[in-house]
Structure formats: C-alpha cells, structure tokens
Short mmCIF file of C-alpha atoms and ligand atoms in Angstrom, two decimals:
data_model
loop_
_atom_site.label_atom_id
_atom_site.label_comp_id
_atom_site.label_asym_id
_atom_site.label_seq_id
_atom_site.Cartn_x
_atom_site.Cartn_y
_atom_site.Cartn_z
CA MET P 1 -15.33 -34.88 -14.03
CA TYR P 2 -12.53 -36.03 -11.78
CA ALA P 3 -12.89 -39.56 -13.12
CA ILE P 4 -12.12 -38.33 -16.62
CA LEU P 5 -9.14 -36.43 -15.34
CA VAL P 6 -7.77 -39.48 -13.54
CA VAL P 7 -8.20 -41.63 -16.66
CA VAL P 8 -6.34 -39.09 -18.78
CA VAL P 9 -3.49 -38.84 -16.28
CA VAL P 10 -3.18 -42.61 -15.96
CA PHE P 11 -3.24 -43.01 -19.73
CA LEU P 12 -0.52 -40.39 -20.18
CA ALA P 13 1.60 -41.93 -17.44
CA ALA P 14 1.27 -45.37 -19.01
CA SER P 15 2.17 -44.16 -22.48
CA VAL P 16 5.33 -42.38 -21.38
CA ASN P 17 8.64 -44.17 -21.67
CA TRP P 18 9.77 -43.67 -18.09
CA THR P 19 13.31 -44.91 -18.61
CA LYS P 20 13.80 -42.39 -21.34
CA VAL P 21 12.32 -39.62 -19.20
CA HIS P 22 14.57 -40.59 -16.34
CA ASP P 23 17.67 -40.60 -18.49
CA ASN P 24 16.82 -37.34 -20.19
CA PHE P 25 15.41 -35.23 -17.42
CA TRP P 26 16.61 -36.70 -14.18
CA ALA P 27 19.98 -38.11 -15.04
CA PRO P 28 22.00 -38.93 -11.95
CA GLY P 29 25.44 -37.54 -11.32
CA LEU P 30 25.30 -33.90 -12.24
CA GLY P 31 28.30 -33.83 -9.99
CA GLY P 32 31.23 -31.50 -10.18
CA ASN P 33 30.53 -27.84 -9.50
CA TRP P 34 26.82 -28.12 -10.44
CA HIS P 35 25.83 -27.46 -6.87
CA ASP P 36 27.91 -24.27 -6.58
CA LEU P 37 26.80 -22.97 -9.94
CA ILE P 38 23.13 -23.55 -9.32
CA LEU P 39 23.42 -21.68 -6.03
CA THR P 40 25.13 -18.77 -7.78
CA GLY P 41 22.37 -18.87 -10.39
CA LEU P 42 19.70 -18.85 -7.70
CA LYS P 43 21.39 -15.96 -5.91
CA ASN P 44 21.64 -13.95 -9.14
CA THR P 45 18.01 -14.63 -10.03
CA VAL P 46 16.97 -13.26 -6.66
CA ILE P 47 19.29 -10.24 -6.94
CA TYR P 48 18.16 -9.39 -10.48
CA THR P 49 14.51 -9.72 -9.48
CA ALA P 50 15.06 -7.46 -6.48
CA ILE P 51 16.86 -4.83 -8.56
CA ALA P 52 14.30 -4.88 -11.36
CA PHE P 53 11.47 -4.70 -8.84
CA GLY P 54 12.99 -2.00 -6.63
CA LEU P 55 14.14 0.34 -9.40
CA GLY P 56 11.04 -0.50 -11.45
CA LEU P 57 8.86 0.55 -8.52
CA VAL P 58 10.62 3.90 -8.17
CA LEU P 59 10.27 4.48 -11.90
CA ALA P 60 6.64 3.38 -11.77
CA LEU P 61 5.83 5.79 -8.94
CA ALA P 62 7.35 8.67 -10.92
CA LEU P 63 5.37 7.64 -14.02
CA ALA P 64 2.12 7.25 -12.04
CA LEU P 65 2.51 10.71 -10.52
CA LEU P 66 3.23 12.16 -13.97
CA LYS P 67 0.17 10.42 -15.31
CA LEU P 68 -2.00 11.97 -12.58
CA SER P 69 -0.44 15.42 -13.00
CA PRO P 70 -2.71 18.34 -13.88
CA VAL P 71 -0.06 19.36 -16.44
CA ALA P 72 -1.07 17.81 -19.77
CA PRO P 73 2.44 17.38 -21.30
CA TYR P 74 3.55 15.40 -18.21
CA ARG P 75 0.62 13.06 -18.72
CA TRP P 76 1.53 12.64 -22.39
CA ILE P 77 5.15 11.79 -21.58
CA ALA P 78 4.06 9.12 -19.11
CA THR P 79 1.44 7.71 -21.46
CA VAL P 80 3.85 7.46 -24.40
CA TYR P 81 6.48 5.79 -22.21
CA ILE P 82 4.05 3.28 -20.74
CA GLU P 83 2.51 2.40 -24.09
CA ILE P 84 5.92 1.88 -25.73
CA PHE P 85 7.39 -0.36 -23.06
CA ARG P 86 4.23 -2.37 -22.58
CA GLY P 87 3.92 -2.73 -26.33
CA LEU P 88 7.42 -4.09 -26.89
CA PRO P 89 8.22 -7.69 -25.98
CA ALA P 90 10.47 -7.65 -22.90
CA LEU P 91 12.99 -9.75 -24.78
CA VAL P 92 13.29 -7.11 -27.50
CA THR P 93 13.78 -4.36 -24.93
CA ILE P 94 16.51 -6.37 -23.25
CA LEU P 95 18.27 -6.99 -26.56
CA LEU P 96 17.92 -3.33 -27.52
CA MET P 97 19.49 -2.22 -24.26
CA ALA P 98 22.28 -4.77 -24.47
CA PHE P 99 23.21 -4.38 -28.13
CA ALA P 100 21.49 -1.50 -29.91
CA VAL P 101 21.89 1.25 -27.32
CA PRO P 102 25.68 0.88 -26.95
CA ILE P 103 26.06 1.04 -30.73
CA ALA P 104 23.61 3.91 -31.21
CA PHE P 105 24.79 6.07 -28.32
CA GLY P 106 28.29 4.74 -27.66
CA TRP P 107 27.27 4.39 -24.03
CA HIS P 108 27.71 1.28 -21.94
CA VAL P 109 25.61 0.40 -18.94
CA PRO P 110 27.73 -0.73 -15.97
CA GLY P 111 27.69 -4.49 -15.53
CA GLY P 112 28.20 -5.35 -19.18
CA THR P 113 25.42 -6.87 -21.26
CA VAL P 114 23.76 -8.31 -18.16
CA GLY P 115 23.65 -4.84 -16.60
CA ALA P 116 22.19 -3.49 -19.82
CA GLY P 117 19.65 -6.31 -20.03
CA LEU P 118 18.70 -5.71 -16.43
CA LEU P 119 18.14 -2.04 -17.21
CA GLY P 120 15.80 -3.18 -19.98
CA LEU P 121 13.92 -5.25 -17.42
CA VAL P 122 13.67 -2.22 -15.09
CA LEU P 123 12.24 -0.10 -17.91
CA VAL P 124 9.60 -2.73 -18.70
CA ALA P 125 8.74 -3.39 -15.05
CA GLY P 126 8.34 0.35 -14.47
CA ALA P 127 5.85 0.63 -17.31
CA TYR P 128 3.70 -2.25 -16.04
CA MET P 129 3.75 -1.24 -12.39
CA ALA P 130 3.00 2.41 -13.27
CA GLU P 131 -0.54 1.46 -14.32
CA THR P 132 -1.01 -0.55 -11.12
CA LEU P 133 0.18 2.36 -8.98
CA ARG P 134 -1.94 4.88 -10.84
CA ALA P 135 -5.05 2.79 -10.27
CA GLY P 136 -4.15 2.45 -6.59
CA LEU P 137 -3.55 6.17 -6.10
CA GLN P 138 -6.85 6.96 -7.81
CA ALA P 139 -8.69 4.49 -5.61
CA VAL P 140 -8.01 6.68 -2.56
CA PRO P 141 -11.11 8.87 -2.05
CA LYS P 142 -10.68 12.54 -2.99
CA GLY P 143 -11.76 13.60 0.49
CA GLN P 144 -8.51 12.23 1.89
CA ALA P 145 -6.32 14.64 -0.06
CA GLU P 146 -8.80 17.45 0.64
CA ALA P 147 -8.65 16.80 4.38
CA ALA P 148 -4.84 16.79 4.33
CA ARG P 149 -4.57 19.94 2.20
CA SER P 150 -7.19 21.74 4.32
CA LEU P 151 -4.98 21.07 7.35
CA GLY P 152 -2.17 22.88 5.60
CA MET P 153 -0.19 19.81 4.57
CA GLY P 154 1.72 20.40 1.33
CA PRO P 155 1.38 18.22 -1.78
CA VAL P 156 4.46 16.13 -0.95
CA ALA P 157 3.46 15.46 2.68
CA THR P 158 -0.08 14.65 1.54
CA MET P 159 1.23 12.10 -0.97
CA ALA P 160 3.76 10.58 1.40
CA HIS P 161 1.66 10.33 4.57
CA VAL P 162 -1.93 10.11 3.37
CA ILE P 163 -2.32 8.96 -0.23
CA ILE P 164 0.56 6.54 -0.87
CA PRO P 165 0.14 4.48 2.34
CA GLN P 166 -3.53 3.97 1.54
CA ALA P 167 -2.85 3.25 -2.11
CA PHE P 168 -0.32 0.59 -1.20
CA ARG P 169 -2.92 -1.45 0.66
CA VAL P 170 -4.88 -1.79 -2.57
CA ILE P 171 -1.76 -2.31 -4.64
CA ILE P 172 0.02 -5.03 -2.68
CA PRO P 173 -1.68 -8.05 -4.30
CA PRO P 174 -1.18 -6.89 -7.93
CA LEU P 175 2.35 -5.79 -7.01
CA THR P 176 3.21 -9.22 -5.60
CA ASN P 177 1.87 -10.64 -8.84
CA GLU P 178 4.19 -8.32 -10.74
CA PHE P 179 7.05 -9.60 -8.59
CA VAL P 180 6.32 -13.20 -9.58
CA LEU P 181 6.23 -12.22 -13.25
CA LEU P 182 9.60 -10.51 -12.79
CA ILE P 183 11.18 -13.61 -11.24
CA LYS P 184 10.28 -15.47 -14.36
CA ASP P 185 11.26 -12.63 -16.67
CA THR P 186 14.80 -12.59 -15.28
CA SER P 187 15.24 -15.81 -17.26
CA LEU P 188 15.13 -13.61 -20.37
CA LEU P 189 18.51 -12.23 -19.28
CA SER P 190 20.03 -15.59 -20.24
CA ILE P 191 19.87 -14.38 -23.84
CA VAL P 192 22.72 -11.90 -23.33
CA GLY P 193 26.29 -12.87 -22.61
CA ALA P 194 27.25 -13.14 -18.96
CA THR P 195 30.36 -14.01 -17.02
CA ALA P 196 30.21 -17.15 -14.89
CA GLY P 197 29.51 -15.18 -11.74
CA GLN P 198 26.71 -13.17 -13.41
CA ARG P 199 24.60 -16.07 -14.67
CA GLU P 200 21.11 -16.57 -13.32
CA LEU P 201 19.27 -19.88 -13.08
CA THR P 202 18.19 -20.32 -16.68
CA ASN P 203 21.62 -19.44 -18.00
CA VAL P 204 23.30 -21.92 -15.66
CA ALA P 205 20.89 -24.64 -16.71
CA ARG P 206 21.49 -23.90 -20.35
CA ASP P 207 25.24 -24.37 -19.90
CA PHE P 208 24.70 -27.80 -18.44
CA LEU P 209 22.67 -28.88 -21.45
CA THR P 210 25.87 -28.98 -23.46
CA SER P 211 28.60 -29.42 -20.88
CA GLY P 212 29.33 -31.41 -17.76
CA PRO P 213 28.32 -34.99 -16.99
CA THR P 214 24.62 -34.52 -17.91
CA ALA P 215 25.30 -32.91 -21.27
CA GLY P 216 22.79 -34.09 -23.80
CA THR P 217 20.03 -34.58 -21.23
CA GLY P 218 17.44 -32.11 -19.95
CA THR P 219 18.23 -32.73 -16.31
CA SER P 220 19.54 -29.26 -15.51
CA LEU P 221 16.41 -27.68 -16.97
CA THR P 222 14.10 -29.91 -14.95
CA GLN P 223 15.87 -29.07 -11.75
CA VAL P 224 15.82 -25.35 -12.47
CA ALA P 225 12.15 -25.55 -13.39
CA ILE P 226 11.45 -27.06 -9.98
CA LEU P 227 13.43 -24.27 -8.33
CA TYR P 228 11.38 -21.61 -10.14
CA LEU P 229 8.18 -23.27 -8.96
CA VAL P 230 9.46 -23.49 -5.39
CA ILE P 231 9.95 -19.73 -5.41
CA SER P 232 6.92 -18.58 -7.37
CA LEU P 233 4.16 -20.92 -6.19
CA PRO P 234 4.18 -19.74 -2.55
CA LEU P 235 4.07 -16.16 -3.81
CA THR P 236 1.09 -16.76 -6.09
CA ARG P 237 -0.66 -18.45 -3.16
CA LEU P 238 0.18 -15.37 -1.09
CA VAL P 239 -1.41 -13.14 -3.75
CA ALA P 240 -4.57 -15.23 -3.72
CA TRP P 241 -4.71 -15.03 0.07
CA LEU P 242 -4.12 -11.25 0.11
CA GLU P 243 -6.85 -10.70 -2.47
CA LYS P 244 -9.30 -12.80 -0.52
CA ARG P 245 -8.49 -10.95 2.69
CA GLN P 246 -8.94 -7.62 0.96
CA GLN P 247 -12.32 -8.60 -0.42
CA ARG P 248 -13.43 -9.57 3.04
CA ALA P 249 -12.22 -6.21 4.40
CA ARG P 250 -14.54 -4.33 2.01
CA MET I 13 -1.18 45.80 0.01
CA SER I 14 -4.15 47.33 -1.77
CA ALA I 15 -6.69 49.67 -0.23
CA VAL I 16 -9.39 47.02 -0.08
CA THR I 17 -7.12 44.86 2.04
CA VAL I 18 -6.61 47.56 4.65
CA GLU I 19 -10.30 48.37 4.68
CA ALA I 20 -11.26 44.74 5.21
CA THR I 21 -8.74 43.71 7.85
CA SER I 22 -11.39 43.65 10.57
CA ALA I 23 -13.14 40.82 8.72
CA ALA I 24 -11.95 37.26 9.19
CA ILE I 25 -13.34 36.33 5.78
CA HIS I 26 -14.20 38.88 3.12
CA VAL I 27 -15.64 37.67 -0.18
CA SER I 28 -16.34 40.04 -3.05
CA ALA I 29 -17.80 39.46 -6.53
CA LEU I 30 -17.06 35.74 -6.33
CA HIS I 31 -17.94 33.73 -9.42
CA LYS I 32 -17.33 30.04 -9.88
CA TYR I 33 -17.93 27.98 -13.00
CA PHE I 34 -17.71 24.22 -13.36
CA GLY I 35 -17.21 24.11 -17.11
CA GLU I 36 -20.21 25.92 -18.55
CA ASN I 37 -22.17 25.67 -15.33
CA GLU I 38 -22.10 28.88 -13.26
CA VAL I 39 -22.45 27.71 -9.68
CA LEU I 40 -21.63 30.93 -7.82
CA LYS I 41 -23.01 34.04 -9.49
CA GLY I 42 -21.40 36.98 -7.74
CA ILE I 43 -21.18 36.44 -4.00
CA ASP I 44 -20.40 39.29 -1.60
CA PHE I 45 -20.31 38.72 2.11
CA GLN I 46 -18.14 38.78 5.15
CA VAL I 47 -17.55 36.99 8.41
CA ASP I 48 -16.23 39.10 11.27
CA ALA I 49 -13.76 37.76 13.79
CA GLY I 50 -15.59 35.81 16.49
CA GLN I 51 -18.78 35.61 14.45
CA VAL I 52 -20.74 32.43 13.75
CA VAL I 53 -22.26 32.59 10.28
CA CYS I 54 -24.66 29.84 9.23
CA VAL I 55 -25.32 29.16 5.55
CA ILE I 56 -28.55 27.47 4.50
CA GLY I 57 -30.17 26.79 1.16
CA PRO I 58 -31.53 24.05 -1.07
CA SER I 59 -29.34 21.27 -2.44
CA GLY I 60 -27.18 22.43 -5.33
CA SER I 61 -27.42 26.11 -4.40
CA GLY I 62 -23.62 26.35 -4.10
CA LYS I 63 -23.14 26.30 -0.31
CA SER I 64 -20.34 23.74 -0.33
CA THR I 65 -18.69 25.38 -3.30
CA LEU I 66 -18.65 28.74 -1.49
CA LEU I 67 -17.17 27.17 1.63
CA ARG I 68 -14.55 25.30 -0.37
CA CYS I 69 -13.55 28.49 -2.19
CA VAL I 70 -12.72 30.10 1.16
CA ASN I 71 -9.79 27.72 1.68
CA ARG I 72 -9.20 27.29 -2.04
CA LEU I 73 -10.17 23.62 -2.25
CA GLU I 74 -12.07 25.04 -5.22
CA GLU I 75 -10.45 27.63 -7.42
CA PRO I 76 -12.66 30.70 -7.87
CA THR I 77 -13.20 31.67 -11.49
CA SER I 78 -13.16 35.37 -10.59
CA GLY I 79 -13.57 37.63 -7.60
CA GLN I 80 -11.59 38.17 -4.44
CA ILE I 81 -11.42 36.32 -1.15
CA LEU I 82 -9.53 37.82 1.77
CA VAL I 83 -8.78 35.67 4.78
CA GLU I 84 -7.58 37.86 7.65
CA GLY I 85 -6.65 40.41 5.03
CA ILE I 86 -4.63 37.99 2.91
CA ASP I 87 -5.78 37.62 -0.68
CA ILE I 88 -5.96 33.86 -1.17
CA THR I 89 -6.77 34.20 -4.86
CA ASP I 90 -3.33 35.78 -5.35
CA PRO I 91 -1.00 33.17 -6.87
CA GLU I 92 1.83 34.52 -4.65
CA THR I 93 0.01 33.57 -1.46
CA ASP I 94 1.38 30.57 0.43
CA LEU I 95 -1.84 28.57 0.52
CA ASP I 96 -0.56 25.92 2.93
CA LYS I 97 0.18 28.60 5.53
CA VAL I 98 -3.27 30.15 5.19
CA ARG I 99 -5.00 26.77 5.21
CA ALA I 100 -3.28 25.82 8.46
CA ARG I 101 -5.16 28.75 10.03
CA ILE I 102 -8.54 27.65 8.63
CA GLY I 103 -9.91 24.45 10.13
CA MET I 104 -12.31 22.50 7.94
CA VAL I 105 -14.79 19.82 8.94
CA PHE I 106 -16.41 17.70 6.24
CA GLN I 107 -19.74 15.94 6.03
CA GLN I 108 -17.94 12.61 5.52
CA PHE I 109 -15.38 13.24 8.33
CA ASN I 110 -12.45 12.29 6.07
CA LEU I 111 -10.31 10.89 8.86
CA PHE I 112 -7.18 9.08 7.71
CA PRO I 113 -8.21 5.41 8.07
CA HIS I 114 -4.66 4.02 8.22
CA MET I 115 -3.75 6.12 11.26
CA THR I 116 -4.85 5.96 14.86
CA VAL I 117 -6.86 8.83 16.31
CA LEU I 118 -3.72 10.30 17.87
CA GLN I 119 -1.78 10.02 14.59
CA ASN I 120 -4.67 11.68 12.78
CA LEU I 121 -4.30 14.64 15.11
CA CYS I 122 -0.51 14.79 14.94
CA ILE I 123 0.39 14.34 11.28
CA ALA I 124 -0.40 17.88 10.08
CA GLN I 125 1.06 19.41 13.24
CA ARG I 126 4.30 17.56 12.50
CA THR I 127 4.52 18.17 8.75
CA ALA I 128 2.87 21.57 8.31
CA LYS I 129 3.58 23.22 11.66
CA ARG I 130 6.86 21.36 12.23
CA ARG I 131 6.01 20.78 15.86
CA SER I 132 8.09 18.32 17.85
CA LYS I 133 6.51 14.96 18.50
CA ALA I 134 6.09 15.70 22.19
CA GLU I 135 4.41 19.03 21.54
CA ALA I 136 2.12 17.59 18.86
CA VAL I 137 1.02 14.77 21.15
CA GLU I 138 0.37 17.20 23.98
CA VAL I 139 -1.78 19.46 21.79
CA ALA I 140 -3.58 16.43 20.34
CA ARG I 141 -4.40 15.02 23.77
CA ALA I 142 -5.74 18.35 24.97
CA ASN I 143 -8.07 18.58 21.97
CA LEU I 144 -9.19 14.97 22.29
CA ALA I 145 -10.10 15.67 25.90
CA LYS I 146 -12.01 18.72 24.73
CA VAL I 147 -14.23 16.64 22.43
CA GLY I 148 -14.61 13.99 25.12
CA LEU I 149 -12.62 11.23 23.42
CA ALA I 150 -9.40 11.13 25.44
CA GLU I 151 -9.72 7.37 25.91
CA LYS I 152 -9.91 6.73 22.13
CA GLU I 153 -6.45 7.95 21.16
CA SER I 154 -5.17 4.54 20.03
CA ALA I 155 -8.35 3.52 18.21
CA TYR I 156 -8.59 3.43 14.43
CA PRO I 157 -11.36 5.52 12.82
CA ALA I 158 -13.19 2.41 11.55
CA HIS I 159 -13.80 1.39 15.17
CA LEU I 160 -15.53 4.65 16.08
CA SER I 161 -19.16 5.66 15.59
CA GLY I 162 -19.93 8.41 13.09
CA GLY I 163 -20.42 10.91 15.89
CA GLN I 164 -17.09 10.00 17.44
CA GLN I 165 -15.37 10.22 14.06
CA GLN I 166 -16.74 13.69 13.50
CA ARG I 167 -15.59 14.79 16.95
CA VAL I 168 -12.12 13.45 16.15
CA ALA I 169 -12.22 15.40 12.89
CA ILE I 170 -13.05 18.56 14.84
CA ALA I 171 -10.23 17.85 17.29
CA ARG I 172 -7.87 17.28 14.34
CA ALA I 173 -8.74 20.67 12.87
CA LEU I 174 -8.43 22.35 16.29
CA SER I 175 -4.97 20.85 16.80
CA MET I 176 -3.63 23.24 14.16
CA ASP I 177 -4.74 26.15 16.38
CA PRO I 178 -6.87 27.65 13.62
CA ASP I 179 -8.23 31.20 13.76
CA MET I 180 -11.47 30.08 12.14
CA MET I 181 -13.41 26.94 11.34
CA LEU I 182 -15.42 25.95 8.28
CA PHE I 183 -18.10 23.28 8.69
CA ASP I 184 -19.80 21.65 5.70
CA GLU I 185 -22.94 19.92 6.95
CA PRO I 186 -21.03 18.33 9.84
CA THR I 187 -24.05 16.42 11.16
CA SER I 188 -25.77 15.40 7.92
CA ALA I 189 -24.11 11.98 7.73
CA LEU I 190 -24.87 11.13 11.37
CA ASP I 191 -27.57 9.02 12.97
CA PRO I 192 -30.04 11.40 14.65
CA GLU I 193 -29.06 10.35 18.17
CA LEU I 194 -25.41 11.28 17.52
CA VAL I 195 -26.07 14.75 16.16
CA GLY I 196 -26.38 16.33 19.59
CA ASP I 197 -22.83 15.49 20.71
CA VAL I 198 -21.32 17.16 17.68
CA LEU I 199 -23.55 20.22 17.92
CA ALA I 200 -22.67 20.55 21.61
CA ILE I 201 -18.97 20.78 20.74
CA MET I 202 -19.68 23.34 18.05
CA LYS I 203 -21.69 25.38 20.53
CA GLN I 204 -18.83 25.27 22.98
CA LEU I 205 -16.42 26.44 20.29
CA ALA I 206 -18.72 29.32 19.43
CA ALA I 207 -18.95 30.28 23.09
CA GLU I 208 -15.14 30.36 23.24
CA GLY I 209 -15.19 32.98 20.50
CA MET I 210 -14.14 30.85 17.52
CA THR I 211 -14.92 32.39 14.13
CA MET I 212 -17.15 29.89 12.36
CA MET I 213 -18.80 29.47 8.99
CA VAL I 214 -21.29 26.62 9.11
CA VAL I 215 -23.26 25.11 6.25
CA THR I 216 -26.09 23.32 8.00
CA HIS I 217 -29.66 22.13 7.96
CA GLU I 218 -29.86 22.43 11.75
CA MET I 219 -32.11 25.47 12.06
CA GLY I 220 -32.12 25.11 15.83
CA PHE I 221 -28.34 25.50 15.89
CA ALA I 222 -28.52 28.50 13.56
CA ARG I 223 -31.14 30.18 15.71
CA GLU I 224 -29.41 29.49 18.99
CA VAL I 225 -25.73 29.95 18.11
CA GLY I 226 -25.60 31.90 14.86
CA ASP I 227 -24.78 35.60 14.73
CA LYS I 228 -25.78 35.76 11.09
CA LEU I 229 -27.80 33.56 8.75
CA VAL I 230 -27.16 33.48 5.01
CA PHE I 231 -29.75 31.98 2.68
CA MET I 232 -28.40 30.88 -0.70
CA ASP I 233 -30.33 29.79 -3.75
CA GLY I 234 -29.21 29.30 -7.33
CA GLY I 235 -25.67 30.53 -6.72
CA VAL I 236 -26.58 33.86 -5.12
CA ILE I 237 -27.17 35.07 -1.58
CA VAL I 238 -30.89 35.74 -1.52
CA GLU I 239 -31.16 37.02 2.02
CA GLU I 240 -28.99 37.44 5.08
CA GLY I 241 -29.45 38.81 8.56
CA ASP I 242 -29.96 37.97 12.20
CA PRO I 243 -30.91 34.26 12.31
CA ARG I 244 -33.87 34.76 14.65
CA GLU I 245 -35.32 37.47 12.40
CA VAL I 246 -34.72 35.65 9.13
CA LEU I 247 -36.19 32.41 10.45
CA ALA I 248 -39.19 34.07 12.06
CA ASP I 249 -39.89 36.63 9.37
CA PRO I 250 -38.19 35.93 6.02
CA LYS I 251 -38.37 38.88 3.64
CA HIS I 252 -37.89 37.04 0.39
CA ASP I 253 -40.33 34.64 -1.29
CA ARG I 254 -37.63 32.09 -2.03
CA THR I 255 -36.54 32.13 1.60
CA LYS I 256 -40.14 31.69 2.70
CA ALA I 257 -40.64 28.77 0.32
CA PHE I 258 -37.45 27.07 1.51
CA LEU I 259 -38.13 27.57 5.20
CA SER I 260 -41.70 26.33 4.89
CA LYS I 261 -40.27 23.07 3.58
CA VAL I 262 -37.58 22.52 6.23
CA LEU I 263 -39.14 23.94 9.40
N1 ATP Y 3 -16.45 19.27 -8.81
C1 ATP Y 3 -17.58 19.63 -9.46
N2 ATP Y 3 -17.66 19.52 -10.79
C2 ATP Y 3 -18.78 19.89 -11.47
N3 ATP Y 3 -19.87 20.39 -10.88
C3 ATP Y 3 -19.86 20.51 -9.54
C4 ATP Y 3 -18.72 20.15 -8.76
N4 ATP Y 3 -18.99 20.38 -7.46
C5 ATP Y 3 -20.24 20.87 -7.43
N5 ATP Y 3 -20.77 20.96 -8.67
C6 ATP Y 3 -22.11 21.50 -9.01
O1 ATP Y 3 -22.23 22.75 -8.42
C7 ATP Y 3 -23.54 22.96 -7.93
C8 ATP Y 3 -23.47 23.40 -6.48
O2 ATP Y 3 -22.92 22.36 -5.72
P1 ATP Y 3 -22.66 22.48 -4.17
O3 ATP Y 3 -22.07 21.18 -3.74
O4 ATP Y 3 -21.90 23.70 -3.88
O5 ATP Y 3 -24.15 22.62 -3.62
P2 ATP Y 3 -24.66 22.57 -2.13
O6 ATP Y 3 -25.44 23.80 -1.93
O7 ATP Y 3 -23.53 22.32 -1.20
O8 ATP Y 3 -25.64 21.32 -2.15
P3 ATP Y 3 -25.88 20.18 -1.06
O9 ATP Y 3 -26.84 20.74 -0.06
O10 ATP Y 3 -26.49 19.07 -1.84
O11 ATP Y 3 -24.57 19.83 -0.45
C9 ATP Y 3 -24.29 21.67 -8.14
O12 ATP Y 3 -25.10 21.82 -9.27
C10 ATP Y 3 -23.21 20.66 -8.39
O13 ATP Y 3 -23.67 19.69 -9.29
MG1 MG Y 4 -22.92 20.66 0.00
#
C-alpha cells in the first residue's frame, strides 16, 4: 500500500515543473508592507473567529434551550431558525446580511459590510452549535435535574450549576471542531468590501494577487494557506485527543 | 385557606383522591393516605404498582392528573404555590443516588444551600460538614462521587438532602442499587434519622427495616393502596389476598 503511495508521490513530484511552481507560488521578495498587512489579516481572522464563536455560542445556547422547552411554539421557532440557517450556504447569508438587509430594512450593522457579514457568520454559527448544545444538554441524565429540583434549586440554578457544566464536558470536542470550521469560514468575509484595517487573511492575500511585487503569482495565497494550517491543524489534533480521552473515560 | 387545609394541618403529608395518568395509562387510581409528623411510613408493592410515582407526586417531580396533596398544610397542586420553597423542605433520596458527578462531595452538599437557601459559603460549609460527619464520611469531603462506593454515594446523597434542613424525607428504594454488604450502612443511617424523629416516607423492599422502624406499612398494587396498617401486624397477618401473595414471594 505504502509503496504505491510513494510511487504516486514521486511520479507527481517528477512531473511538476518546479521552477514554475517556485515562481508562481513562492516568489521571493513580497517585500514592502506585506509583513504588516499579513499580521493585521491574521489578527482580524482571530478576532472575527472569536466574535463569531462567542456570540454564536450565546445564540446557540438560547436556541438549544428553546428547542428543549416544554412550550411547543418555542420549539417551533428554534427549529425553523436552525433549519433555515443550516440550509442556506454561509456565503449567501453573509451576502444577504451585507447587501440585502440594509436595502430591505434601511438598517446598517455597525462595522460596515464586514460587520454585517460577521453578523451573518454569527447567525450561521449559532444554528450549527445549537444542535450540538441540545444534544449535550439531553445527554445529561434526567436524574440530575430531578435531584437538583428536589433540593429546591430553581430552573435557572439547575441549568447553570448542574446541567450546563456536565453538558459542556460532552460538547467540548464537537465545539472545538465548530471553532476550526469557523476559522476557515471567516475567509468568506473576504467577499464583502473591507477597509485596509478590517481585512482578514484571505482578503489580504487576494489583494497581493494583483498588487505589490508578487502580483501575478500565487505566492500570497500559498503563504496564507500555510498560516491557516498552522492554526487549524493543532486544533483538529486537539479534538481527536479530546474525543479519545472522553471515550476512555466512559 | 380551605377547610380541608385546616383539618389536615397535623399531617406532614396528606394525599386525597390522587390520580395520575401517563398518557392513557392510569398509574395511580385514587390514592388517599397520610403521613403524620414524626412518622415513618414504608411503602411496599410489586414492580410497576406506582410506588415511585406516588412518592414523586409528593414533591411534584410528577404532576398529578387530579387530586390534592398537602405538604404541611400547603397545597402543592395549587399553581400559586412556590414549589422550590416547598421542595427545599422535603428531602429526597433516589435509588441511583443522583449525586452531581462534576462536584466534590462538599460542593454537592453546598450548592443547593447556596442557591436555594441563600446561605453564606461559611454557613453552608459548616452545615455540610456536620451532615457528612453524621453519615460517617467527614474524611471524604474533597472526593468526587465516582471515587466512592455505592454505599458511600448514597450516604452522601442523604447528607446532601439533610443539609437543606428538611422537615421530611422521601426515600425511593435507597438500597436497591447497592451491593448487599453495603446496605446495612445506609439502613443504619435511616434508622438513626427515624430515631431522631424525622418524618419519613420510604419505598423499600427491606421488610426487616419496615418491621423494625416503620410506624405504618402501605401495600400498593395496581395503582391503589390495597392494605395499610401497623407493619408488624400487616407482615405477620395480612388481611388481603394480594398482600398475602406478594409477601409470600418476598419474605
Ligand atoms: N415517565 C413515565 N412515563 C410513562 N410511564 C411511566 C413513567 N413513569 C412510570 N411509568 C409507568 O407507571 C407505572 C408505575 O411505575 P412506578 O415507577 O411508579 O412503579 P414502582 O412501583 O415504583 O415500580 P418499581 O418497583 O419497579 O420501581 C409503570 O407501569 C411504569 O411503566
Ligand atoms: Mg420505583
């Protein structure tokens, strides 16, 4: 098996025109303010991911609680929301928020189109994480809530001190996974217009495809791709490790 | 308050005409009974007869379909009643212990004191330690439930309920999930509680406990109370055929 793999890799490597690859994807002399811009891009990617994840999580918790509510209309609202935002491509939601909503409602999200796009990302992240949270909350045995309620703890205290902390143990691996997906999804924000200081990694790289000393080569994209991997690979390894540890704990 | 309330204030628990359906299935078919303050009432009966459901109705973990339940004169089926307040006065011990696995023993005993009784941390810890000592587990306060034996977990669960200073305790087969050699420790604590005058309602298969500690024995079958009376008399000389048949199987 491995022998075949090695042969294929060697064959591919031999058939590639390495000079051309080097010129196109690893051109020297990005120079200028490339370094500053890529750092800004990196910083923005991290900030956007954190915002989408944090607000998405709050939204998701609200949706999960609605979905587990004994009141049927609450469950319907949550279900409709989740189905809609999981059914739409994230890119479409981002574009809708950035361009359709301001026209339809005459309302502008703070932060310009990037702010609006980010809101779109929050809405999508909330829908995905809601299902994860719901599953986690339901995985806590019923006896736990019964014990808390029988002690006189109210519904809020029971959720906050007994159910949610236990649910989060189950939820952390899938939630980390969601985080990795979000890092990558922030690249979708490059579709909407952004000021220089607002650009995230993909947007910065795209600029350098057509401007600066490496214009016309793919160098900026290659470097950004490596940066994405440097961030996301350790996290996916972390997820794998967490899942393994959890299975052992059972 | 209504006349029935005044009339029943001497009873710790007063149940009248209690019916409970799960969907189409009528599980409790008109239950009337009472537990006086300081009394130990044991409930026995075959599996599925509705013992747990009855117990769980008393602190409204199950919602009665109809009927009235007064706890110290307070109608807990009344939607106006503050259930959390009433529940804090009714300790409950489950067959499966239901300790909070993410908290240490001490935290298990403190969390409801802090959130429901709004006790200060120092006071909660003091009460918790006193109750842990009472069940003989003072040295286990920083352990997590998973590191305790079943018997120890159940004793912690009893200490947790006691830490709310309840007026009465409900036990749902507290020793059924335990290895036989651990049953005695838990029963000993329950005996001690009874001797201290705690009002107790105990669903159990431990006939020895019922005979020795119980003030009243209730035999349930098919969602009704078939027979009740002094435990020694009922166990020695059951009046009803269904009671006889059941006791001949378990004794
Ligand atoms: N949440 C529920 N939903 C539907 N049916 C239920 C529910 N809880 C209990 N039942 C049914 O009610 C009946 C009485 O159950 P209950 O648990 O009160 O019996 P029990 O006397 O405690 O039995 P055991 O000795 O096995 O604990 C059973 O037929 C059971 O299947
Ligand atoms: Mg039962």
